JSON list of C-alpha atoms in Angstrom, two decimals:
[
{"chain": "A", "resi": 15, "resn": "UNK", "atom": "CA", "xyz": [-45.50, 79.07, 64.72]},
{"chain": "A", "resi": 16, "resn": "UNK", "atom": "CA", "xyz": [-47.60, 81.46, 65.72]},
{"chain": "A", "resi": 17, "resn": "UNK", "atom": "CA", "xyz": [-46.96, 80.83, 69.64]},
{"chain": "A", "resi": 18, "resn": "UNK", "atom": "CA", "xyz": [-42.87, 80.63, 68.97]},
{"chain": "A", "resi": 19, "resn": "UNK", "atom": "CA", "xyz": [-43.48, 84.35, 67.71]},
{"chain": "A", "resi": 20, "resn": "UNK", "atom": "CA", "xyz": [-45.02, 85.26, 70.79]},
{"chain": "A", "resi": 21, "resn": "UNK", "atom": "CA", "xyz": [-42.73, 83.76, 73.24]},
{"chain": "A", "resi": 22, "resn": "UNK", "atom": "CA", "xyz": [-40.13, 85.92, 71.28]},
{"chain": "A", "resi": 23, "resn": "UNK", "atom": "CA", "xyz": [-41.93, 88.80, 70.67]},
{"chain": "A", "resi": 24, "resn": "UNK", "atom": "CA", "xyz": [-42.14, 88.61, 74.52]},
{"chain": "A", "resi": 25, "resn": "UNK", "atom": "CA", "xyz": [-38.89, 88.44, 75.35]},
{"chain": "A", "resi": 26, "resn": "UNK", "atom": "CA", "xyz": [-37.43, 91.21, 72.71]},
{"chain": "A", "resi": 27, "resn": "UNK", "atom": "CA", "xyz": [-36.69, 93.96, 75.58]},
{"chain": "A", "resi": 28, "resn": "UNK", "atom": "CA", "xyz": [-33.80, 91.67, 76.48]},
{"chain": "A", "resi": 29, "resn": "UNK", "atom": "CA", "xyz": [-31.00, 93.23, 78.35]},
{"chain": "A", "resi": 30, "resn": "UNK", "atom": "CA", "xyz": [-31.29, 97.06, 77.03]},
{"chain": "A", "resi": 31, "resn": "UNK", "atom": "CA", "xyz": [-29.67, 98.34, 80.11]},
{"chain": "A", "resi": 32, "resn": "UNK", "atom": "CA", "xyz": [-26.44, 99.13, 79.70]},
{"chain": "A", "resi": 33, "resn": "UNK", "atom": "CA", "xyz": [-23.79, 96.01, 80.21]},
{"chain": "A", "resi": 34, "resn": "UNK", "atom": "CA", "xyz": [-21.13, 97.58, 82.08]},
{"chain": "A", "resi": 35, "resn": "UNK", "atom": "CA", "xyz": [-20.61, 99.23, 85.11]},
{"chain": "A", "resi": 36, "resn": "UNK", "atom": "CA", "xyz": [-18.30, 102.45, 84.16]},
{"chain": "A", "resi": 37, "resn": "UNK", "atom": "CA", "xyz": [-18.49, 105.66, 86.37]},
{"chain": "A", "resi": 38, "resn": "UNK", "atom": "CA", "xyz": [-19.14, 108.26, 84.85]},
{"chain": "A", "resi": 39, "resn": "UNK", "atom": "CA", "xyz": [-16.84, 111.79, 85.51]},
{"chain": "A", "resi": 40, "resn": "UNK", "atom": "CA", "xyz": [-17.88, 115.11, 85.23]},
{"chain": "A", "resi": 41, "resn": "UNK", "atom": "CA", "xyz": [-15.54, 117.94, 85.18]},
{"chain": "A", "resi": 42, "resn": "UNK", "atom": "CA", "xyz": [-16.56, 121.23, 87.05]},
{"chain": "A", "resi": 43, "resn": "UNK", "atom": "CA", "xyz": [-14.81, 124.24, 88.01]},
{"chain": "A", "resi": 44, "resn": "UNK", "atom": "CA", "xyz": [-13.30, 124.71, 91.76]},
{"chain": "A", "resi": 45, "resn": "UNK", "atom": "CA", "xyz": [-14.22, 128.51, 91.71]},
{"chain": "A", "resi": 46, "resn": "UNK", "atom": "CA", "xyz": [-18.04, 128.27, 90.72]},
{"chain": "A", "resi": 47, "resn": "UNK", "atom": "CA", "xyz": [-18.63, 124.51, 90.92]},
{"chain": "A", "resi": 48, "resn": "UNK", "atom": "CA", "xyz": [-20.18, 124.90, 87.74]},
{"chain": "A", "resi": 49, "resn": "UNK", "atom": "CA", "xyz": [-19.31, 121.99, 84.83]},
{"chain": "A", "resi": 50, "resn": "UNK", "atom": "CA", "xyz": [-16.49, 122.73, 82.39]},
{"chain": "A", "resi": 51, "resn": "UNK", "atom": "CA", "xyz": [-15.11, 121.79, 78.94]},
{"chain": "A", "resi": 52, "resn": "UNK", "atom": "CA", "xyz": [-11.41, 121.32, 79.01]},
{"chain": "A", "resi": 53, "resn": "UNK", "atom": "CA", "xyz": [-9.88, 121.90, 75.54]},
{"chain": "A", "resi": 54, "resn": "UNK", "atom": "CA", "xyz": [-6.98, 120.15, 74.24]},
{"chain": "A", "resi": 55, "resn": "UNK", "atom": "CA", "xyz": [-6.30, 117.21, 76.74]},
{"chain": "A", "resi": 56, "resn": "UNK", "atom": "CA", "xyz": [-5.26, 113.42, 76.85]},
{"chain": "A", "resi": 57, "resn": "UNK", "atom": "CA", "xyz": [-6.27, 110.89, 78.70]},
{"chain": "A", "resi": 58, "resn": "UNK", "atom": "CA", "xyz": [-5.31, 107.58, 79.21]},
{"chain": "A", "resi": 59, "resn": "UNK", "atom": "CA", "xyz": [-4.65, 104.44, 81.85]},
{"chain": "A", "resi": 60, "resn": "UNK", "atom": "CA", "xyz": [-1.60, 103.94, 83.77]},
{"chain": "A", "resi": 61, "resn": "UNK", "atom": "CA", "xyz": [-0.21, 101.03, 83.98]},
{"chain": "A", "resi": 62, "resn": "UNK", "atom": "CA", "xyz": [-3.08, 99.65, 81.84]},
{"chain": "A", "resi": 63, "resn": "UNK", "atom": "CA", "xyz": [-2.47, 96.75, 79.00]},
{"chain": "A", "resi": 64, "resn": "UNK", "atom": "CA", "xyz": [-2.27, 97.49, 75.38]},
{"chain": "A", "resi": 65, "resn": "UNK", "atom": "CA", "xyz": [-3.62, 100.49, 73.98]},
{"chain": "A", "resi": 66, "resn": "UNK", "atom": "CA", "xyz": [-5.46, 102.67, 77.23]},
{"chain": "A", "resi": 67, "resn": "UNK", "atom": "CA", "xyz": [-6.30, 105.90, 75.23]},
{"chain": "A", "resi": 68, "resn": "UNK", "atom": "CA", "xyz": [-9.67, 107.59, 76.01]},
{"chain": "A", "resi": 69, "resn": "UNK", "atom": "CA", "xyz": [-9.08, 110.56, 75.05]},
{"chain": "A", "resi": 70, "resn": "UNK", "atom": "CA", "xyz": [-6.95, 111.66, 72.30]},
{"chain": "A", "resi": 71, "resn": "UNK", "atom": "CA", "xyz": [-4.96, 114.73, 72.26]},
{"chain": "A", "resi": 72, "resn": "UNK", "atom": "CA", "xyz": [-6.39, 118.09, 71.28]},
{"chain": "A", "resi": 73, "resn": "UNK", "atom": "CA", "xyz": [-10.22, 116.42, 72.35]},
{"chain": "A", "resi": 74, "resn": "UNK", "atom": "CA", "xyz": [-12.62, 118.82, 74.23]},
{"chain": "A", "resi": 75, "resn": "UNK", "atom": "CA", "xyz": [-13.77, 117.42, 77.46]},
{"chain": "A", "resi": 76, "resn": "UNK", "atom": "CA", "xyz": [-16.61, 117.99, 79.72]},
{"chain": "A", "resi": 77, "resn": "UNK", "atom": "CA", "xyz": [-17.68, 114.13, 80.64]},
{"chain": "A", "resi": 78, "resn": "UNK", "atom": "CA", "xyz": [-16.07, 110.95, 80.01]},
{"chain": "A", "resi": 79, "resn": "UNK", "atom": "CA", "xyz": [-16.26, 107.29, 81.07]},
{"chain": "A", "resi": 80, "resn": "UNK", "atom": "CA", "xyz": [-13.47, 105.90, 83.26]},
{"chain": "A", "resi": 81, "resn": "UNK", "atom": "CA", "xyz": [-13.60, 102.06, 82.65]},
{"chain": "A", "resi": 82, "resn": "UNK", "atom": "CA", "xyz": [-12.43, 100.00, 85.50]},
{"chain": "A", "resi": 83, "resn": "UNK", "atom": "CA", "xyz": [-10.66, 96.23, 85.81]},
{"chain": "A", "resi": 84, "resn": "UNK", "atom": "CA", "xyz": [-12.33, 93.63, 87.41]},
{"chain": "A", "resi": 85, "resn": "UNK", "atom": "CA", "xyz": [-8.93, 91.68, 88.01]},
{"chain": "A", "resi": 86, "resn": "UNK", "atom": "CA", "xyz": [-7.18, 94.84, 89.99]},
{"chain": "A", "resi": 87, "resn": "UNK", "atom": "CA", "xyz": [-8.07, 96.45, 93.14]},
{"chain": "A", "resi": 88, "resn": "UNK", "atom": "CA", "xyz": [-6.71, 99.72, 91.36]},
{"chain": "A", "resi": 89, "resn": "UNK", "atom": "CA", "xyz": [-7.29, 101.89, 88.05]},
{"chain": "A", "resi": 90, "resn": "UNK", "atom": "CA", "xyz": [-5.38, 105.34, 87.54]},
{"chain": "A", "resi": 91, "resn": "UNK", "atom": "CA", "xyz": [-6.03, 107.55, 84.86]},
{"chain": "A", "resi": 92, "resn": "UNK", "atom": "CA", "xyz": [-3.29, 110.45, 83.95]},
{"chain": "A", "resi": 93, "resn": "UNK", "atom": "CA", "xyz": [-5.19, 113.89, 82.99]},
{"chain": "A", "resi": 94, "resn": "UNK", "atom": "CA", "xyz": [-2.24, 114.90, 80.33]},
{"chain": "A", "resi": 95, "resn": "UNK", "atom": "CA", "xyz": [-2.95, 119.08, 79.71]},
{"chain": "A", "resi": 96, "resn": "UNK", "atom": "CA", "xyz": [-1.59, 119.80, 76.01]},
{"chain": "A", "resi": 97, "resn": "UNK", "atom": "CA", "xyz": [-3.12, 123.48, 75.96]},
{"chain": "A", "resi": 98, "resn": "UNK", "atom": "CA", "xyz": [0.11, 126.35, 74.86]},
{"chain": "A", "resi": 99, "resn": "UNK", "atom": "CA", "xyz": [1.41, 126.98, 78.43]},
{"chain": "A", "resi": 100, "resn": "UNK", "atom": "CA", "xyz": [0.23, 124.17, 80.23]},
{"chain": "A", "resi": 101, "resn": "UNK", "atom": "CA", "xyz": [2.41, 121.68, 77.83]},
{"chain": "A", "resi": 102, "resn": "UNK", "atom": "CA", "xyz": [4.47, 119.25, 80.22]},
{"chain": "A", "resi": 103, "resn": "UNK", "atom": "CA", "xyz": [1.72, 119.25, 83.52]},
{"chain": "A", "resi": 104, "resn": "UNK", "atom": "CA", "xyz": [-0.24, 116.48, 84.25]},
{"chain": "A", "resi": 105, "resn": "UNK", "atom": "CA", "xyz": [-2.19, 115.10, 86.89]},
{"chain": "A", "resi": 106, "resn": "UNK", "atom": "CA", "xyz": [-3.46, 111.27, 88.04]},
{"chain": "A", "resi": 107, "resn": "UNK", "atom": "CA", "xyz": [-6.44, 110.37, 89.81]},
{"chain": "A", "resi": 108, "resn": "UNK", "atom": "CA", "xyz": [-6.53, 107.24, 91.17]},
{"chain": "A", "resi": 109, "resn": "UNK", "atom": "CA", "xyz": [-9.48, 104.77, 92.41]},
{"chain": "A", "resi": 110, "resn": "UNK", "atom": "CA", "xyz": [-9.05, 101.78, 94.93]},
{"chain": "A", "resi": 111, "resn": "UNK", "atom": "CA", "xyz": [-11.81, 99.48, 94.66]},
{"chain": "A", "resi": 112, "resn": "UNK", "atom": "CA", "xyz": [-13.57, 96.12, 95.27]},
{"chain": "A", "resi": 113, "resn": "UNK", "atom": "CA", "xyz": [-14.82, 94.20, 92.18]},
{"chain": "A", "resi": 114, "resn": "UNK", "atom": "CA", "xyz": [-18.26, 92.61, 92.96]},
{"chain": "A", "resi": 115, "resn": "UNK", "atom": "CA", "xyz": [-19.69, 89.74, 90.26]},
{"chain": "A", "resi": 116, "resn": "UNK", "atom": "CA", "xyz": [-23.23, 90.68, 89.53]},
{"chain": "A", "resi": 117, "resn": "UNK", "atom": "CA", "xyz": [-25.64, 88.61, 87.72]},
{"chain": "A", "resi": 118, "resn": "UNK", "atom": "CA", "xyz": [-28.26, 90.81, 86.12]},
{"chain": "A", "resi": 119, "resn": "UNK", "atom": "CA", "xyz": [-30.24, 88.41, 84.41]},
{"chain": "A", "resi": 120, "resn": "UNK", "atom": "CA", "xyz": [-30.60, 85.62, 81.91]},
{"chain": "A", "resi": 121, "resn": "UNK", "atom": "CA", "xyz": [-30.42, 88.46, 79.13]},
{"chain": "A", "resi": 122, "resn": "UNK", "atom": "CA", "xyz": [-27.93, 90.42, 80.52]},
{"chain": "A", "resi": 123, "resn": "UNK", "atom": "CA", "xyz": [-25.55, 88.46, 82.05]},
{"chain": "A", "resi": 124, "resn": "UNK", "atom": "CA", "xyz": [-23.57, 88.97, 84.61]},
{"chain": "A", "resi": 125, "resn": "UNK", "atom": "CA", "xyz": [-21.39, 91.68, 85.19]},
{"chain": "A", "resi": 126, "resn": "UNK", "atom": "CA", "xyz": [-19.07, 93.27, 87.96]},
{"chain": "A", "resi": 127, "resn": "UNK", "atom": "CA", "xyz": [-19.84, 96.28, 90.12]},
{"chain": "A", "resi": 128, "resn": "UNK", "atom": "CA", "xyz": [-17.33, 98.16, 91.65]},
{"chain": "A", "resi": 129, "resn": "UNK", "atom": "CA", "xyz": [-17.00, 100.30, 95.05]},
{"chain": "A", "resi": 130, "resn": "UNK", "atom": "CA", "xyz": [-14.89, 102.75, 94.91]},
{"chain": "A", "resi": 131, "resn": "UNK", "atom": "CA", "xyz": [-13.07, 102.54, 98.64]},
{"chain": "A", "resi": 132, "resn": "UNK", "atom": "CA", "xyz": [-10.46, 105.36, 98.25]},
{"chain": "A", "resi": 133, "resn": "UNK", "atom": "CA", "xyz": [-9.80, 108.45, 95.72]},
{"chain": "A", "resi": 134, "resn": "UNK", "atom": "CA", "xyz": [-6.48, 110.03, 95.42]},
{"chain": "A", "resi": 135, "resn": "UNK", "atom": "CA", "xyz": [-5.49, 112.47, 92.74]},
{"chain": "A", "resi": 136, "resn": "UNK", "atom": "CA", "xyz": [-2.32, 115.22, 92.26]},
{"chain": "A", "resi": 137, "resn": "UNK", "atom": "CA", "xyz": [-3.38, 118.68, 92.40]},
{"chain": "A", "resi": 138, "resn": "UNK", "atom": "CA", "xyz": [-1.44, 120.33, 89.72]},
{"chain": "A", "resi": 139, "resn": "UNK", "atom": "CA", "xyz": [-4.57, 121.69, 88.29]},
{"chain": "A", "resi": 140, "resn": "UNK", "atom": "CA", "xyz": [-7.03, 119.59, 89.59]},
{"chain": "A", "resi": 141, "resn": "UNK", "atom": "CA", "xyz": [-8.18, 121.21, 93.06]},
{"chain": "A", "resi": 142, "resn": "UNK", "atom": "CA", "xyz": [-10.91, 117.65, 94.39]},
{"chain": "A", "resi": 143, "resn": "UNK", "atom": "CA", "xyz": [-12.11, 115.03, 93.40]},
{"chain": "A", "resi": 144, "resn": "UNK", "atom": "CA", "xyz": [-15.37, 113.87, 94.98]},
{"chain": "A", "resi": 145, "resn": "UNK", "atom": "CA", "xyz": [-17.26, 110.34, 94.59]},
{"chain": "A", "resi": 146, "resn": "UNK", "atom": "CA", "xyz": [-20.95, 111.43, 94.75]},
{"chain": "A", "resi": 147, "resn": "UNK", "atom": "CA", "xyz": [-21.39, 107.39, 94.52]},
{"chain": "A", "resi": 148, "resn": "UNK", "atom": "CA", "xyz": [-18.95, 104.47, 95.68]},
{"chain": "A", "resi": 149, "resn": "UNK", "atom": "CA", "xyz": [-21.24, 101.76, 94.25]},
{"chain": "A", "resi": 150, "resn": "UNK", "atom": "CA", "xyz": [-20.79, 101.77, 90.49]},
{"chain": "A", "resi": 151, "resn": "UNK", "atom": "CA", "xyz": [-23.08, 100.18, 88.57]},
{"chain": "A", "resi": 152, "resn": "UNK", "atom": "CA", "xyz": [-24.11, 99.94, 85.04]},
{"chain": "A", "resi": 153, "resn": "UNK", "atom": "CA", "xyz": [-27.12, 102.67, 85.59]},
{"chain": "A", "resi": 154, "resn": "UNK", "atom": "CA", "xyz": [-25.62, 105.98, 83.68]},
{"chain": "A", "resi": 155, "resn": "UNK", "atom": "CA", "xyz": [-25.51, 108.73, 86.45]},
{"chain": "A", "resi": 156, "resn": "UNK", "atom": "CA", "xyz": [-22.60, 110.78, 86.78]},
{"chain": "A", "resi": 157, "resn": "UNK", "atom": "CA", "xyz": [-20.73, 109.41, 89.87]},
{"chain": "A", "resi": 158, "resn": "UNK", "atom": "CA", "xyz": [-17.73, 111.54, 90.29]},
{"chain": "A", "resi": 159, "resn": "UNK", "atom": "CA", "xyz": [-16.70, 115.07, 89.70]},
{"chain": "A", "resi": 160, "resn": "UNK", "atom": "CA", "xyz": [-13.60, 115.94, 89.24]},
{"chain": "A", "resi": 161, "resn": "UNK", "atom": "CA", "xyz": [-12.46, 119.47, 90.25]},
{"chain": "A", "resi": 162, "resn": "UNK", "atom": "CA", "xyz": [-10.13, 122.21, 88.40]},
{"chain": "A", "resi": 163, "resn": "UNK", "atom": "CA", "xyz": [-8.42, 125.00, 89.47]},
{"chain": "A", "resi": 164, "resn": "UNK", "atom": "CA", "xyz": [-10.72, 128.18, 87.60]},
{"chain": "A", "resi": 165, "resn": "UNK", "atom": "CA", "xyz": [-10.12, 131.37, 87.69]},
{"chain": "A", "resi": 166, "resn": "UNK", "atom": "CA", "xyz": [-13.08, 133.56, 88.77]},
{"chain": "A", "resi": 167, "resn": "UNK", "atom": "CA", "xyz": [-14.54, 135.98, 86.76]},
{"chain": "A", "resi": 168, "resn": "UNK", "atom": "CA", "xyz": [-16.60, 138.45, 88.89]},
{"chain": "A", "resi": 169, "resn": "UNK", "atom": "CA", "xyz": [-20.23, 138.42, 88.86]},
{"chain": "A", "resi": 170, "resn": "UNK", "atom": "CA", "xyz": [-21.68, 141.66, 89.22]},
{"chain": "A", "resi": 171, "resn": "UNK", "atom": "CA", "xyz": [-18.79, 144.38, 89.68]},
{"chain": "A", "resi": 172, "resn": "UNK", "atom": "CA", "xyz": [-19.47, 147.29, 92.36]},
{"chain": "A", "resi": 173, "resn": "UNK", "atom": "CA", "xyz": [-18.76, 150.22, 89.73]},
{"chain": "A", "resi": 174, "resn": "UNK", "atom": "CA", "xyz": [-17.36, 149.71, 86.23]},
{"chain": "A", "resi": 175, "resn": "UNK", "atom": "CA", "xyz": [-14.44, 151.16, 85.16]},
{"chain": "A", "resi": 176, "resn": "UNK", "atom": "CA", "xyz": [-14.52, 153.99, 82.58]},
{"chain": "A", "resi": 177, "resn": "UNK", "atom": "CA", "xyz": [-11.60, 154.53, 81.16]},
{"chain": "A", "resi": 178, "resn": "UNK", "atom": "CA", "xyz": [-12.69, 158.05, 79.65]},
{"chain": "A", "resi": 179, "resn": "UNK", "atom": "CA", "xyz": [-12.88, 159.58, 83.02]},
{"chain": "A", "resi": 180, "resn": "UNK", "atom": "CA", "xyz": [-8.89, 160.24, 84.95]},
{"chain": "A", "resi": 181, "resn": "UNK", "atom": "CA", "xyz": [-8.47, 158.94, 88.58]},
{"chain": "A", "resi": 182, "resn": "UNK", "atom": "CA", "xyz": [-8.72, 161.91, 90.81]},
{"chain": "A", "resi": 183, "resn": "UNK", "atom": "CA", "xyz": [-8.67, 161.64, 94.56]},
{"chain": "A", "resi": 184, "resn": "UNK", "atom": "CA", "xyz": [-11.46, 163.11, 96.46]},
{"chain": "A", "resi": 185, "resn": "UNK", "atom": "CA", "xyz": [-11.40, 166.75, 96.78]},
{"chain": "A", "resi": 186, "resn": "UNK", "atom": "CA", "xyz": [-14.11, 168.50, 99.17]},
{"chain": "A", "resi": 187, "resn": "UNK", "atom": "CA", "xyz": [-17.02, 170.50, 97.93]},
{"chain": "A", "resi": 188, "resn": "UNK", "atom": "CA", "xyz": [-15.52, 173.93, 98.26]},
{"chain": "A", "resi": 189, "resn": "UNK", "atom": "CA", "xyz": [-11.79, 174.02, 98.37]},
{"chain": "A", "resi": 190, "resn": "UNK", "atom": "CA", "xyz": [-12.00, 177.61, 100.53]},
{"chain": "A", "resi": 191, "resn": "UNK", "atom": "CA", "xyz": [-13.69, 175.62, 103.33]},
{"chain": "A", "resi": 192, "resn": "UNK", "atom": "CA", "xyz": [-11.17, 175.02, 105.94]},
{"chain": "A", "resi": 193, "resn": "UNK", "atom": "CA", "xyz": [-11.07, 171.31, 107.53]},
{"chain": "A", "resi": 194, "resn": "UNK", "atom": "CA", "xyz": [-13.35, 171.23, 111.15]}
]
């Protein structure tokens, strides 16, 4: 008994990697390439079976998985904006790919891999897209980053304003000096 407890005590890592390849997204902003949180958004699969929502309206955003099929060549996601003002735009990034089988292990399993081969998106308010990785596999790094039109706020202004103080133009020293 004692030896049955060992063989299993040896083998109780098992498969804790995680089981499926999905790329990760992050969202950043085009202006300071810094990451973002965008408020109030959907998002969901085109042309996907059944029910393809991953994110439900009114979520806050800064990351999010974008799960691929192994039986297509193609997955496209629609970015729908539901923020007052921006109701009715949307955007769609799209990822061509190959599906590779991968078998990880006796634990694991096998699995597929995917390359991403081609990126294509609408630029309504998404500026890029860029795939920092084509080979996705089930290791969790962020693999793409998605781009959005920011605006920029300035970082260090020349002279603040005061509003206290009226906008004069320049007047020489002494007003008796004549010009040279």
């Amino acid at each position: 008994m004692a030896a049955v407890l060992a063989a299993a005590a040896c083998n109780t890592t098992g498969c804790l990697d995680n089981q499926s390849a999905l790329p990760l997204a992050g969202l950043f902003s085009s202006a300071t390439g810094k990451p973002i949180t965008l408020n109030n958004i959907e998002i969901r699969g085109v042309g996907a079976p059944g029910d393809s929502l991953l994110v439900a309206k009114g979520t806050s955003v800064s990351e999010i998985y974008l799960p691929m099929r192994s039986t297509m060549q193609q997955t496209a996601w629609r970015i729908i904006y539901a923020q007052e003002g921006l109701e009715g735009i949307e955007d769609v990034v799209t990822f061509d790919y190959d599906s590779e089988p991968y078998f990880a292990s006796e634990e694991c399993g096998a699995m597929y891999n995917y390359r991403i081969t081609r990126c294509s998106t609408t630029y309504n308010l998404i500026d890029s897209v860029v795939v920092a990785d084509s080979l996705i596999t089930n290791v969790d790094r962020l693999r793409i980053k998605i781009y959005f039109h920011t605006s920029e706020e300035p970082e260090d202004p020349e002279e603040p304003e005061n509003p206290d103080t009226p906008d004069t133009p320049d007047t020489p020293a002494n007003p008796d000096t004549p010009d040279e």
